[in-house]
mmCIF file of C-alpha atoms in Angstrom:
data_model
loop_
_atom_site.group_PDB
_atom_site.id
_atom_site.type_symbol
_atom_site.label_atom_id
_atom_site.label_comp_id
_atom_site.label_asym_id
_atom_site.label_seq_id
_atom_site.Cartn_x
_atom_site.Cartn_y
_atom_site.Cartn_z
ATOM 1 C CA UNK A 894 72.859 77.605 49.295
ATOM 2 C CA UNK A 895 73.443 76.567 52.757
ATOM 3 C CA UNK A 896 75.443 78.641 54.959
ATOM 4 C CA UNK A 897 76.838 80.358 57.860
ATOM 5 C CA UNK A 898 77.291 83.576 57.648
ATOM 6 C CA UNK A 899 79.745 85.804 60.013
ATOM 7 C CA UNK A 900 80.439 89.661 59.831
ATOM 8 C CA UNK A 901 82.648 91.389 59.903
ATOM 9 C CA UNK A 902 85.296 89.376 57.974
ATOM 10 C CA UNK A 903 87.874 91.520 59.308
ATOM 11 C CA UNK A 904 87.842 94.325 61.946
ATOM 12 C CA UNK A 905 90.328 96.112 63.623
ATOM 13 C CA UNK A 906 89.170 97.765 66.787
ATOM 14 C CA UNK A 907 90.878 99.536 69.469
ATOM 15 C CA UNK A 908 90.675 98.271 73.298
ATOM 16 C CA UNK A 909 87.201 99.314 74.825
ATOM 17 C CA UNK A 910 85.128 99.651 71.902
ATOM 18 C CA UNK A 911 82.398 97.440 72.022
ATOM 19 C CA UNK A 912 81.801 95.580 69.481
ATOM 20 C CA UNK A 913 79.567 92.517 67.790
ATOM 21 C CA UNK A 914 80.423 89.456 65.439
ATOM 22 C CA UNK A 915 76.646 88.436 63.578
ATOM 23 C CA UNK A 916 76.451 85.276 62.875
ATOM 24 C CA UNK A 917 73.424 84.016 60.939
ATOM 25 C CA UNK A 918 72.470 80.502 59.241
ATOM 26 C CA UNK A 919 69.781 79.121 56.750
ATOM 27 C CA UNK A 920 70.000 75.558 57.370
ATOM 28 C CA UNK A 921 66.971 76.122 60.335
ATOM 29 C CA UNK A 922 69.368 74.544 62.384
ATOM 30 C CA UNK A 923 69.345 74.206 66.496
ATOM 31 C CA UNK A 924 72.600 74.105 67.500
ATOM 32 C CA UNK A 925 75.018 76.867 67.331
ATOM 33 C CA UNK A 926 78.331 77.908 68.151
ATOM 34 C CA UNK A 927 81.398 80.429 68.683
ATOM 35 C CA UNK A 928 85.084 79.388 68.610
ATOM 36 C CA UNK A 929 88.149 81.517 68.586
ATOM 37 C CA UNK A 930 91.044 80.087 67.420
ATOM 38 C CA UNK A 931 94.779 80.888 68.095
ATOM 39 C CA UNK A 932 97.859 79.671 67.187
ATOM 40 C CA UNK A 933 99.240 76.222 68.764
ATOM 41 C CA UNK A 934 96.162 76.292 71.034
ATOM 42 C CA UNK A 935 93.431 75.029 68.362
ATOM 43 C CA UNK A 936 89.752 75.714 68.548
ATOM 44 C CA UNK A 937 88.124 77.446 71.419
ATOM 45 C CA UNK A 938 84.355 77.290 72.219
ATOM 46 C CA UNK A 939 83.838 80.112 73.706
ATOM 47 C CA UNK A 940 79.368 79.801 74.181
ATOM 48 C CA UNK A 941 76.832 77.404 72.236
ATOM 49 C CA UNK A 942 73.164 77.275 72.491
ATOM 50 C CA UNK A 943 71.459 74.260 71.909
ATOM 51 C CA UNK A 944 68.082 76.162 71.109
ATOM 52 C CA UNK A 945 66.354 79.572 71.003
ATOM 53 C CA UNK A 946 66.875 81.487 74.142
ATOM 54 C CA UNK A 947 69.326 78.224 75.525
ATOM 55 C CA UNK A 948 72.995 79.656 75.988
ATOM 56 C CA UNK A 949 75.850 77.970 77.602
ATOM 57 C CA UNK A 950 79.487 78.456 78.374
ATOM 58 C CA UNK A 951 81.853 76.931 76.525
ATOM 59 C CA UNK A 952 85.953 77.225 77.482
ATOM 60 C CA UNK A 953 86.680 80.399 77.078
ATOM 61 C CA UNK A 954 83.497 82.915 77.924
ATOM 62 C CA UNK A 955 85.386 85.484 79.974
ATOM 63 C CA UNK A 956 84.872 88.880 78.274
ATOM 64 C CA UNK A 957 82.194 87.639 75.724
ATOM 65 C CA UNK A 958 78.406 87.788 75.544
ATOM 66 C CA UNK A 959 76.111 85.833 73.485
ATOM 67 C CA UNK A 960 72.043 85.744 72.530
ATOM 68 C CA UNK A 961 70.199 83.454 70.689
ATOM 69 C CA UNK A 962 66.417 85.820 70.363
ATOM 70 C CA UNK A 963 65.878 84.047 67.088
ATOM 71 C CA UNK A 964 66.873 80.756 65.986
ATOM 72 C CA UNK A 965 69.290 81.792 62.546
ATOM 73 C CA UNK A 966 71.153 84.132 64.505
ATOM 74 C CA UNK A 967 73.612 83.984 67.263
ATOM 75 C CA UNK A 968 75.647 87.539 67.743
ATOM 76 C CA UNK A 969 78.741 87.561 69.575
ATOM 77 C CA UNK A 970 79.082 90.312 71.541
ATOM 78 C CA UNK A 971 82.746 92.205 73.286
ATOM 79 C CA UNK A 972 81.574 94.707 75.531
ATOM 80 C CA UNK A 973 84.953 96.561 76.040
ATOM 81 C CA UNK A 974 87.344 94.228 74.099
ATOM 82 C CA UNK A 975 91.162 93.564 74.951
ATOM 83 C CA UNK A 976 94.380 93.123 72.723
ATOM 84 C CA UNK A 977 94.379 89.221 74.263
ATOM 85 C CA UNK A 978 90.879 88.951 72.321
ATOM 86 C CA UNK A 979 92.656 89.659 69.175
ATOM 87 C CA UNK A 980 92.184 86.194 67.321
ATOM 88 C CA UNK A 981 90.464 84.407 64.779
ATOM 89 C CA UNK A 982 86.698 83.971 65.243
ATOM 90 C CA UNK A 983 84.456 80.823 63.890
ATOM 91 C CA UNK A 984 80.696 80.736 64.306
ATOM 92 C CA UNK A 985 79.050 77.297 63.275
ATOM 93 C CA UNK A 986 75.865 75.251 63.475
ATOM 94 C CA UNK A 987 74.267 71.746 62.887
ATOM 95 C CA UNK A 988 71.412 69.675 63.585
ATOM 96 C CA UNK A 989 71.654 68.270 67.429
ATOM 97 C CA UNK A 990 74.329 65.775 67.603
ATOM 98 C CA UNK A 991 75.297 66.314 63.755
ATOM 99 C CA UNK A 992 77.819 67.666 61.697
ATOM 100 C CA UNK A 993 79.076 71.327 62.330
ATOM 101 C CA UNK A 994 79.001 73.871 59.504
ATOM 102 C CA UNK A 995 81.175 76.524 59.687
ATOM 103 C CA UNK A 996 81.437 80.150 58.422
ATOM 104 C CA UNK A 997 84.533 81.515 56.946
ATOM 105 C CA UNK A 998 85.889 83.851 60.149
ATOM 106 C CA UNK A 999 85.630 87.031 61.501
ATOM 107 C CA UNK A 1000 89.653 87.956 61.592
ATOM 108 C CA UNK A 1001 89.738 90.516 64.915
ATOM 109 C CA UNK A 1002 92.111 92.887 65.990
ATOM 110 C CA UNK A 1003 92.093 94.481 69.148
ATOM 111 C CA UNK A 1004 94.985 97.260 69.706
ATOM 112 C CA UNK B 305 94.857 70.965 77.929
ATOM 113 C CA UNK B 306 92.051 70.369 75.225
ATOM 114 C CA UNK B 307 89.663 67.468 75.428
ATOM 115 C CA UNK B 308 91.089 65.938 71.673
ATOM 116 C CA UNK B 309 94.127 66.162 70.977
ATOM 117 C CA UNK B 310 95.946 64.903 67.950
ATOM 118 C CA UNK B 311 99.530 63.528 66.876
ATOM 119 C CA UNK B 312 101.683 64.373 65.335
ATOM 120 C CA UNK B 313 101.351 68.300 65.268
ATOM 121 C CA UNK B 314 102.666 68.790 61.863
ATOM 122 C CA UNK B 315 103.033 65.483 59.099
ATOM 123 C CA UNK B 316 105.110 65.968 55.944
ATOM 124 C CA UNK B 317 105.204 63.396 52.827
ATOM 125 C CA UNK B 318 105.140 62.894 49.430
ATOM 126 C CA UNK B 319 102.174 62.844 46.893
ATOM 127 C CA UNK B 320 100.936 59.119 46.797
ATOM 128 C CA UNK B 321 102.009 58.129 50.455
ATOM 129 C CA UNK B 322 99.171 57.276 53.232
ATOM 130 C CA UNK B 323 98.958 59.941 55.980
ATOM 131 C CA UNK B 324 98.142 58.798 59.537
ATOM 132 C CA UNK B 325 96.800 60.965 62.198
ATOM 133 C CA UNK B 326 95.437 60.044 65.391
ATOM 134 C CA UNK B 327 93.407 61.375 68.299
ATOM 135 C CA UNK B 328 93.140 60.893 71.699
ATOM 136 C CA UNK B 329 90.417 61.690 74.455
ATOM 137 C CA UNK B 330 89.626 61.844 77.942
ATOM 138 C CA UNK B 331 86.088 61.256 78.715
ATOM 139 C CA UNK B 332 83.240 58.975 77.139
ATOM 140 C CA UNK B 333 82.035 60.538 73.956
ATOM 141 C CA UNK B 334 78.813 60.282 71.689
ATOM 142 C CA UNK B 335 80.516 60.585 68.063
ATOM 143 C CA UNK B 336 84.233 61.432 67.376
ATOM 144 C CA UNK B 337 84.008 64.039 64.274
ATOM 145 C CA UNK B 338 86.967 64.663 61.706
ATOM 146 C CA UNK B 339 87.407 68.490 59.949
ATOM 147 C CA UNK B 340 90.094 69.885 57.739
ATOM 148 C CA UNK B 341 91.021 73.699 57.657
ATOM 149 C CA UNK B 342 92.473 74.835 54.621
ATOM 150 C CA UNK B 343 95.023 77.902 56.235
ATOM 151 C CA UNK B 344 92.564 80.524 57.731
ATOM 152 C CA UNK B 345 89.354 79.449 56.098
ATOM 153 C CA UNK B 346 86.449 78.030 57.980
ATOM 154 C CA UNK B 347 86.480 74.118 58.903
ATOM 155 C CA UNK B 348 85.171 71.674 56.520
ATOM 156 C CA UNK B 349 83.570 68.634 58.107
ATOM 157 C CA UNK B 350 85.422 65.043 56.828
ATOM 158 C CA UNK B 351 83.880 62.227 58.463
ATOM 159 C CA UNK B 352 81.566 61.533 62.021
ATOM 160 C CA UNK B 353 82.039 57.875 63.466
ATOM 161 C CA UNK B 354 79.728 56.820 66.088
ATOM 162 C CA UNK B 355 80.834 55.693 69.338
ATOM 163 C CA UNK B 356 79.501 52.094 68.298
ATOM 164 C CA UNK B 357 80.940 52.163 65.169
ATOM 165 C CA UNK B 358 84.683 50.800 64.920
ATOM 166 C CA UNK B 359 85.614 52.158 61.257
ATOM 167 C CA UNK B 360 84.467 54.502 58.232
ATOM 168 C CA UNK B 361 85.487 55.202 54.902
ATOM 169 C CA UNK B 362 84.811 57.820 53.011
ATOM 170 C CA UNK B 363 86.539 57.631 49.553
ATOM 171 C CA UNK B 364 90.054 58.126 50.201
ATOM 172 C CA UNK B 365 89.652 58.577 53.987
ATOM 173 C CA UNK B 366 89.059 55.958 56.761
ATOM 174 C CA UNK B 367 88.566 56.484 60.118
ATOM 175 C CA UNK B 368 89.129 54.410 63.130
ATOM 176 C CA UNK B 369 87.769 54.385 66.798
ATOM 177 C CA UNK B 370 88.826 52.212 69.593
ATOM 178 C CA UNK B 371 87.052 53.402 72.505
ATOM 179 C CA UNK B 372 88.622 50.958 75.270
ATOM 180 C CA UNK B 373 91.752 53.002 74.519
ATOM 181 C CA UNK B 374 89.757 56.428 74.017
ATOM 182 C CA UNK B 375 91.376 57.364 70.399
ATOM 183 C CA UNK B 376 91.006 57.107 66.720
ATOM 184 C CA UNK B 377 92.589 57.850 63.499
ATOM 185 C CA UNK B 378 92.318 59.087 60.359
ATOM 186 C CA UNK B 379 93.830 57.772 57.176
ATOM 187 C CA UNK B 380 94.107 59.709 54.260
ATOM 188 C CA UNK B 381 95.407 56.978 51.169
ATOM 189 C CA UNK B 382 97.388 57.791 47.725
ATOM 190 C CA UNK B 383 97.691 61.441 49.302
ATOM 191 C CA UNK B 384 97.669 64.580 47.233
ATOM 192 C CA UNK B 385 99.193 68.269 47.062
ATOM 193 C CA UNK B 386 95.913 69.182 47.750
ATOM 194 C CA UNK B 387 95.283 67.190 50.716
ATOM 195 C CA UNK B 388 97.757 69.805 52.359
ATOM 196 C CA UNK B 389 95.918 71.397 55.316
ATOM 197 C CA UNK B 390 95.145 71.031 58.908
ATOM 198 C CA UNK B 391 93.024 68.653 60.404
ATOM 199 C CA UNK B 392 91.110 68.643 63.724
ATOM 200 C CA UNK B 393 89.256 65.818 65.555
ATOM 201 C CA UNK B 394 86.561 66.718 67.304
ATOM 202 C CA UNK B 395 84.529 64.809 70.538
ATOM 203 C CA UNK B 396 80.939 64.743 70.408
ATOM 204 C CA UNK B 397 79.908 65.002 74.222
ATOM 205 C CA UNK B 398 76.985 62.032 75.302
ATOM 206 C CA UNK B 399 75.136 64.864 76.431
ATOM 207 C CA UNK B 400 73.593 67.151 73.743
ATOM 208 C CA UNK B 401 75.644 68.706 70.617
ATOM 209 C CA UNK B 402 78.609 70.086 72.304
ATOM 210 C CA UNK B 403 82.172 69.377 70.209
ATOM 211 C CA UNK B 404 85.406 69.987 71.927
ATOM 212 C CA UNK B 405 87.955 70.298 69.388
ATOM 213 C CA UNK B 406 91.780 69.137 69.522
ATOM 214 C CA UNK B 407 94.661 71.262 68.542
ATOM 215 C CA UNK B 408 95.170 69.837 64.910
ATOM 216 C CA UNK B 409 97.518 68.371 62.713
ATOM 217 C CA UNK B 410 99.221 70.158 59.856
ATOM 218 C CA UNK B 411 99.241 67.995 57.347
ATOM 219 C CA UNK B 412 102.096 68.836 54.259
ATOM 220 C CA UNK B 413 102.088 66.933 50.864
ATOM 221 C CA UNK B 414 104.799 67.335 48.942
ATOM 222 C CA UNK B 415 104.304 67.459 45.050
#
């Protein structure tokens, strides 16, 4: 079946404790992507990478790391997180230019 | 504010009316992409309409693009309970596979 695949699917963490989101897909596709989402302020990108070893910032990078070493997975990475990255966390991917496909959401708390 | 953005924020009507959203954008795009969120569960992709395309359907959904006035809109006919979620337009940047999503409309059918 084709699919994104995030975990954790819910993680509560306290401020400082580094911490990563995987992300992995099976639809061999290039394109991938991390959004956070918030209430009233819609979907975030926070990086993409348009290919193996390609990353990019997106609108909201401050605080986050990605890599892209392979080209199914795409960790997202908080090095010493903060309670204003508590949110809701999307990875997706698609072919370039395509449709996104999204995983089901990493739901992070950060106290 | 966020590249898409869509209106109304939240619609509410009866099973069997049409729904009407639209979106609006800023900047020349490649596609203009529809996705509904069911409430905290990963997007689902409706509908992609090229920017030299001027309508889509997709059964019970149509979709609209104007680009001289930088917008579009989705149509959702003979609506039902289960059409209740949120939906999010999405620009396609003319440069590679980068989407910018809008804040979303909270769509609420009434049984």
């Amino acid at each position: 079946e084709a699919q994104v695949t995030q975990n954790p699917r819910y993680l509560i963490t306290v401020t400082g404790k580094k911490l990563t989101v995987t992300c992995s897909q099976n639809m061999n596709h290039e394109y991938m992507s991390w959004y956070r989402q918030d209430p009233g302020l819609g979907l975030r990108q926070i990086y993409y990478s348009m290919n193996v070893e390609v990353t990019d910032k997106g609108d909201v990078p401050e605080g986050y790391k990605v890599s892209r070493k392979e080209k199914r997975n795409f960790p997202l990475i908080l090095e010493s997180p903060s309670p204003n990255q508590t949110s809701l966390y999307f990875c997706a991917s698609s072919l370039t230019g395509g449709e996104l496909f999204f995983g089901e959401g990493s739901r992070l708390t950060v106290l | 504010s966020q590249q898409g953005e869509e209106d109304p924020q939240a619609l509410s009507i009866q099973e069997g009316e049409n729904a009407t959203m639209n979106c609006s954008y800023k900047t020349s795009i490649n596609n203009l992409q529809w996705y509904r969120q069911n409430s905290g569960r990963g997007l689902v992709h409706l509908i992609l309409i090229r920017s030299n395309e001027r309508e889509k359907h997709s059964g019970r959904l149509r979709v609209t693009l104007d680009t001289s006035k930088k917008s579009s809109s989705l149509l959702i006919t003979a609506s039902r309970a289960a059409d209740t979620a949120s939906y999010f337009c999405a620009r396609g940047e003319t440069s590679g596979s980068r989407l910018t999503f809008g804040e979303g409309t909270q769509l609420t059918v009434n049984p």
